[in-house]
Short mmCIF file of C-alpha atoms and ligand atoms in Angstrom, two decimals:
data_model
loop_
_atom_site.label_atom_id
_atom_site.label_comp_id
_atom_site.label_asym_id
_atom_site.label_seq_id
_atom_site.Cartn_x
_atom_site.Cartn_y
_atom_site.Cartn_z
CA MET A 66 25.10 -13.91 1.07
CA PRO A 67 25.36 -12.38 -2.44
CA ALA A 68 27.67 -9.41 -2.86
CA CYS A 69 24.78 -7.17 -3.83
CA ASP A 70 23.55 -7.31 -0.24
CA ALA A 71 26.73 -5.68 1.04
CA ASP A 72 25.24 -2.19 1.07
CA LEU A 73 22.35 -3.17 3.32
CA PRO A 74 22.58 -2.27 6.99
CA ASP A 75 23.67 -5.16 9.15
CA ASP A 76 20.83 -4.67 11.60
CA GLY A 77 18.09 -4.43 8.98
CA PRO A 78 15.74 -7.26 8.16
CA ALA A 79 16.63 -9.62 5.35
CA PRO A 80 14.84 -9.37 2.01
CA ILE A 81 11.74 -11.54 1.70
CA GLU A 82 12.44 -14.69 -0.26
CA GLY A 83 10.30 -15.65 -3.20
CA GLU A 84 9.01 -12.18 -4.09
CA SER A 85 8.85 -11.65 -7.84
CA PRO A 86 10.85 -8.66 -9.11
CA ALA A 87 9.19 -5.53 -10.40
CA THR A 88 8.84 -5.86 -14.17
CA GLY A 89 10.32 -2.43 -14.77
CA ASP A 90 7.77 -1.90 -17.54
CA CYS A 91 6.01 0.74 -15.48
CA LEU A 92 5.28 3.95 -17.43
CA HIS A 93 5.21 6.83 -14.93
CA ASP A 94 2.45 9.42 -15.22
CA ALA A 95 4.48 12.64 -15.52
CA GLU A 96 1.57 14.77 -14.33
CA ILE A 97 1.57 13.20 -10.85
CA THR A 98 3.86 14.30 -8.03
CA GLY A 99 3.88 12.94 -4.51
CA PHE A 100 1.71 9.88 -5.15
CA ALA A 101 2.10 6.54 -6.88
CA THR A 102 2.86 7.25 -10.55
CA CYS A 103 2.59 3.84 -12.20
CA VAL A 104 1.28 0.31 -11.79
CA ASP A 105 4.00 -2.22 -12.43
CA ALA A 106 1.97 -5.37 -11.84
CA PHE A 107 -1.62 -6.16 -10.98
CA ASP A 108 -2.61 -9.65 -9.86
CA PRO A 109 -6.17 -9.55 -8.54
CA ARG A 110 -8.06 -12.66 -7.49
CA SER A 111 -11.44 -13.68 -8.86
CA PRO A 112 -14.18 -12.55 -8.58
CA ALA A 113 -12.85 -9.08 -7.70
CA SER A 114 -13.43 -6.67 -10.57
CA PHE A 115 -14.36 -3.34 -8.99
CA GLY A 116 -12.38 -0.47 -10.53
CA HIS A 117 -10.42 -2.71 -12.87
CA ASP A 118 -11.80 -0.99 -15.96
CA ALA A 119 -10.30 2.27 -14.66
CA MET A 120 -6.84 0.87 -14.04
CA PRO A 121 -4.20 2.13 -13.71
CA GLY A 122 -5.36 5.70 -13.21
CA ILE A 123 -7.81 4.88 -10.42
CA VAL A 124 -4.96 3.97 -8.03
CA LEU A 125 -2.55 6.73 -9.13
CA GLY A 126 -2.54 10.28 -7.84
CA PRO A 127 -4.33 11.41 -4.68
CA PRO A 128 -6.96 9.49 -2.74
CA ARG A 129 -10.57 10.61 -2.85
CA PRO A 130 -12.03 10.69 0.62
CA GLY A 131 -15.43 9.05 0.53
CA SER A 132 -18.57 9.51 2.50
CA ALA A 133 -19.62 7.20 5.34
CA GLY A 134 -19.16 4.11 3.16
CA GLY A 135 -15.59 4.91 2.17
CA SER A 136 -14.12 5.83 -1.18
CA THR A 137 -15.26 4.19 -4.41
CA ASP A 138 -12.17 5.55 -6.20
CA VAL A 139 -10.53 2.17 -5.72
CA ALA A 140 -9.47 -1.06 -7.39
CA SER A 141 -10.30 -4.27 -5.51
CA LEU A 142 -7.60 -6.92 -5.17
CA GLY A 143 -9.75 -9.86 -4.09
CA CYS A 144 -8.57 -12.15 -1.30
CA GLY A 145 -4.88 -12.91 -1.79
CA GLY A 146 -4.53 -10.51 -4.71
CA SER A 147 -1.61 -8.13 -5.06
CA ILE A 148 -0.52 -4.96 -6.81
CA THR A 149 2.89 -3.36 -7.33
CA LEU A 150 3.23 0.38 -7.82
CA GLY A 151 6.09 2.71 -8.60
CA VAL A 152 6.74 6.21 -7.30
CA ALA A 153 8.71 8.40 -9.71
CA GLY A 154 11.77 9.77 -7.96
CA GLY A 155 11.38 7.31 -5.10
CA ILE A 156 10.60 7.93 -1.45
CA ASP A 157 13.38 8.79 1.00
CA ASP A 158 13.48 7.95 4.68
CA ARG A 159 12.82 11.21 6.49
CA PRO A 160 11.93 11.72 10.16
CA GLY A 161 8.70 9.89 10.95
CA VAL A 162 6.21 8.35 8.54
CA ASP A 163 7.36 8.38 4.90
CA PHE A 164 4.33 7.20 2.95
CA LEU A 165 0.63 6.58 3.41
CA VAL A 166 -1.57 3.85 1.93
CA PHE A 167 -5.25 4.66 1.46
CA GLU A 168 -7.91 1.97 1.27
CA ASN A 169 -11.61 2.49 1.99
CA PRO A 170 -12.15 1.25 5.56
CA PHE A 171 -15.20 2.78 7.14
CA VAL A 172 -16.69 3.10 10.58
CA ALA A 173 -19.99 1.32 11.27
CA GLY A 174 -21.16 1.96 14.81
CA GLU A 175 -18.38 0.91 17.16
CA ILE A 176 -16.38 -1.09 14.65
CA THR A 177 -14.24 -0.10 11.71
CA PHE A 178 -14.70 -2.38 8.73
CA VAL A 179 -11.20 -3.23 7.52
CA GLU A 180 -9.68 -5.25 4.70
CA PRO A 181 -5.99 -5.49 5.51
CA ALA A 182 -3.02 -5.92 3.21
CA VAL A 183 0.63 -6.47 3.97
CA VAL A 184 2.98 -3.78 2.63
CA LEU A 185 6.28 -4.61 0.95
CA VAL A 186 8.81 -2.13 -0.41
CA SER A 187 11.85 -2.23 -2.66
CA GLU A 188 14.41 0.21 -3.98
CA ASP A 189 15.81 -1.88 -6.81
CA GLY A 190 12.67 -3.85 -7.63
CA LEU A 191 14.52 -7.08 -6.86
CA ARG A 192 14.95 -7.18 -3.08
CA TRP A 193 11.69 -6.77 -1.21
CA PHE A 194 11.24 -5.91 2.47
CA GLU A 195 8.04 -6.43 4.41
CA PHE A 196 6.46 -4.30 7.11
CA PRO A 197 5.32 -6.67 9.87
CA CYS A 198 1.51 -6.99 9.68
CA ASP A 199 -0.54 -9.26 11.90
CA ALA A 200 -3.69 -9.52 9.82
CA THR A 201 -5.28 -11.95 12.27
CA ALA A 202 -5.34 -9.38 15.08
CA PRO A 203 -8.66 -7.65 15.83
CA ASP A 204 -6.85 -4.36 15.16
CA PRO A 205 -4.36 -5.37 12.45
CA GLU A 206 -1.66 -2.89 13.29
CA GLY A 207 1.16 -2.63 10.78
CA CYS A 208 -1.08 -3.50 7.83
CA ALA A 209 -2.60 -1.20 5.22
CA GLY A 210 -6.37 -1.00 4.87
CA VAL A 211 -7.00 -0.25 8.54
CA THR A 212 -7.41 3.52 9.04
CA PRO A 213 -10.10 5.51 7.19
CA THR A 214 -9.11 8.38 4.92
CA ALA A 215 -9.75 11.78 6.50
CA ASN A 216 -12.03 14.23 4.75
CA VAL A 217 -9.25 16.62 3.74
CA SER A 218 -7.91 17.84 0.40
CA GLY A 219 -4.84 19.20 -1.34
CA ASP A 220 -1.56 18.94 0.52
CA GLU A 221 -3.34 17.69 3.63
CA LEU A 222 -3.73 14.37 1.80
CA ARG A 223 0.07 14.01 2.14
CA ASP A 224 0.21 15.12 5.78
CA ALA A 225 0.64 12.06 8.00
CA ALA A 226 -1.02 13.85 10.93
CA ARG A 227 -4.13 14.86 8.97
CA ALA A 228 -4.74 12.57 6.01
CA GLY A 229 -5.73 9.34 7.72
CA GLY A 230 -4.75 6.18 5.89
CA ASP A 231 -2.00 3.93 7.22
CA GLY A 232 1.50 5.32 7.61
CA PHE A 233 4.78 3.49 7.04
CA ASP A 234 8.24 4.59 8.20
CA LEU A 235 11.19 3.25 6.18
CA GLU A 236 13.37 3.60 9.27
CA ALA A 237 11.50 0.64 10.76
CA LEU A 238 13.03 -1.52 8.04
CA GLY A 239 16.44 0.17 8.05
CA LEU A 240 15.90 1.42 4.48
CA ALA A 241 17.03 4.84 3.21
CA ARG A 242 15.01 4.92 0.01
CA ILE A 243 12.44 2.94 -1.98
CA GLU A 244 10.88 3.20 -5.42
CA TRP A 245 8.37 0.36 -5.32
CA VAL A 246 5.45 -0.56 -3.09
CA ARG A 247 3.68 -3.92 -3.23
CA LEU A 248 0.41 -4.64 -1.43
CA ARG A 249 -0.89 -8.15 -0.86
CA ASP A 250 -4.39 -8.72 0.47
CA ARG A 251 -4.83 -10.45 3.85
CA THR A 252 -8.60 -10.14 4.23
CA ARG A 253 -9.11 -13.90 4.49
CA ASP A 254 -6.58 -14.09 7.33
CA HIS A 255 -8.29 -11.25 9.15
CA TYR A 256 -11.82 -12.66 9.11
CA GLY A 257 -10.90 -16.33 9.07
CA ASP A 258 -13.39 -17.09 6.33
CA GLU A 259 -14.47 -16.14 2.80
CA MET A 260 -17.11 -13.68 3.97
CA TRP A 261 -15.49 -10.61 2.38
CA CYS A 262 -13.74 -12.38 -0.49
CA GLY A 263 -16.69 -12.67 -2.88
CA GLY A 264 -18.21 -10.13 -5.20
CA ALA A 265 -16.72 -7.41 -7.36
CA GLY A 266 -15.34 -5.55 -4.35
CA GLY A 267 -13.77 -8.51 -2.55
CA GLY A 268 -10.63 -7.99 -0.49
CA PHE A 269 -8.42 -4.95 -0.16
CA ASP A 270 -9.48 -1.92 -2.19
CA LEU A 271 -6.60 0.37 -3.12
CA ASP A 272 -7.34 4.07 -3.39
CA ALA A 273 -3.89 5.69 -3.40
CA ILE A 274 -0.34 5.81 -2.05
CA ALA A 275 1.05 9.17 -0.96
CA GLU A 276 4.58 10.32 -0.22
CA VAL A 277 4.43 12.29 3.01
CA VAL A 278 5.37 15.97 2.97
CA GLU A 279 5.97 18.08 6.01
CA PRO A 280 3.15 20.64 6.34
CA1 CA B 83 10.99 7.82 8.07
CA1 CA B 84 -13.28 -4.74 -0.65
#
């Protein structure tokens, strides 16, 4: 094991192999606090194009709760696409959920229409850790893109009990702090076909990432 791993907790999961490092070219938006502040890398998959002309701003700052159909303040990744975002100042492990990922799932009758993505995090941009996400499950717990955004505003959008979205607790990975979040679409795995991969809005649609604050 390389010496640089010496500061990792013994009982924590190992870094994921084969993840590309953050480029470090990310220019943080100084006007944003408490949400993703820059896009370090964007690797969508064709034919997804929704929101791309408004990148990076469309995925920075707070989410915009949508109506019944979910937010359109999103960028679509396409099936298998990924995006890497930075949070200026990083996110510390505090009691409970530390950050929220907002997609645009919506409820249609008795089902919630989801487009899941696996969530990876890194402090140094080199070693990446993955939150376990079973995208093939009917209710893909542990993935982003599962829980609708609540119709709240202001600081409530950073309140894990009120905002909706999918919450992630760094303690689950044995990490004290992160600066980078990477999302990789798993929509194809979830549905088992290409049904939701086509079109401009194919795959996971990122709205925002919020650092949780205690109310
Ligand atoms: Ca925590
Ligand atoms: Ca989509």
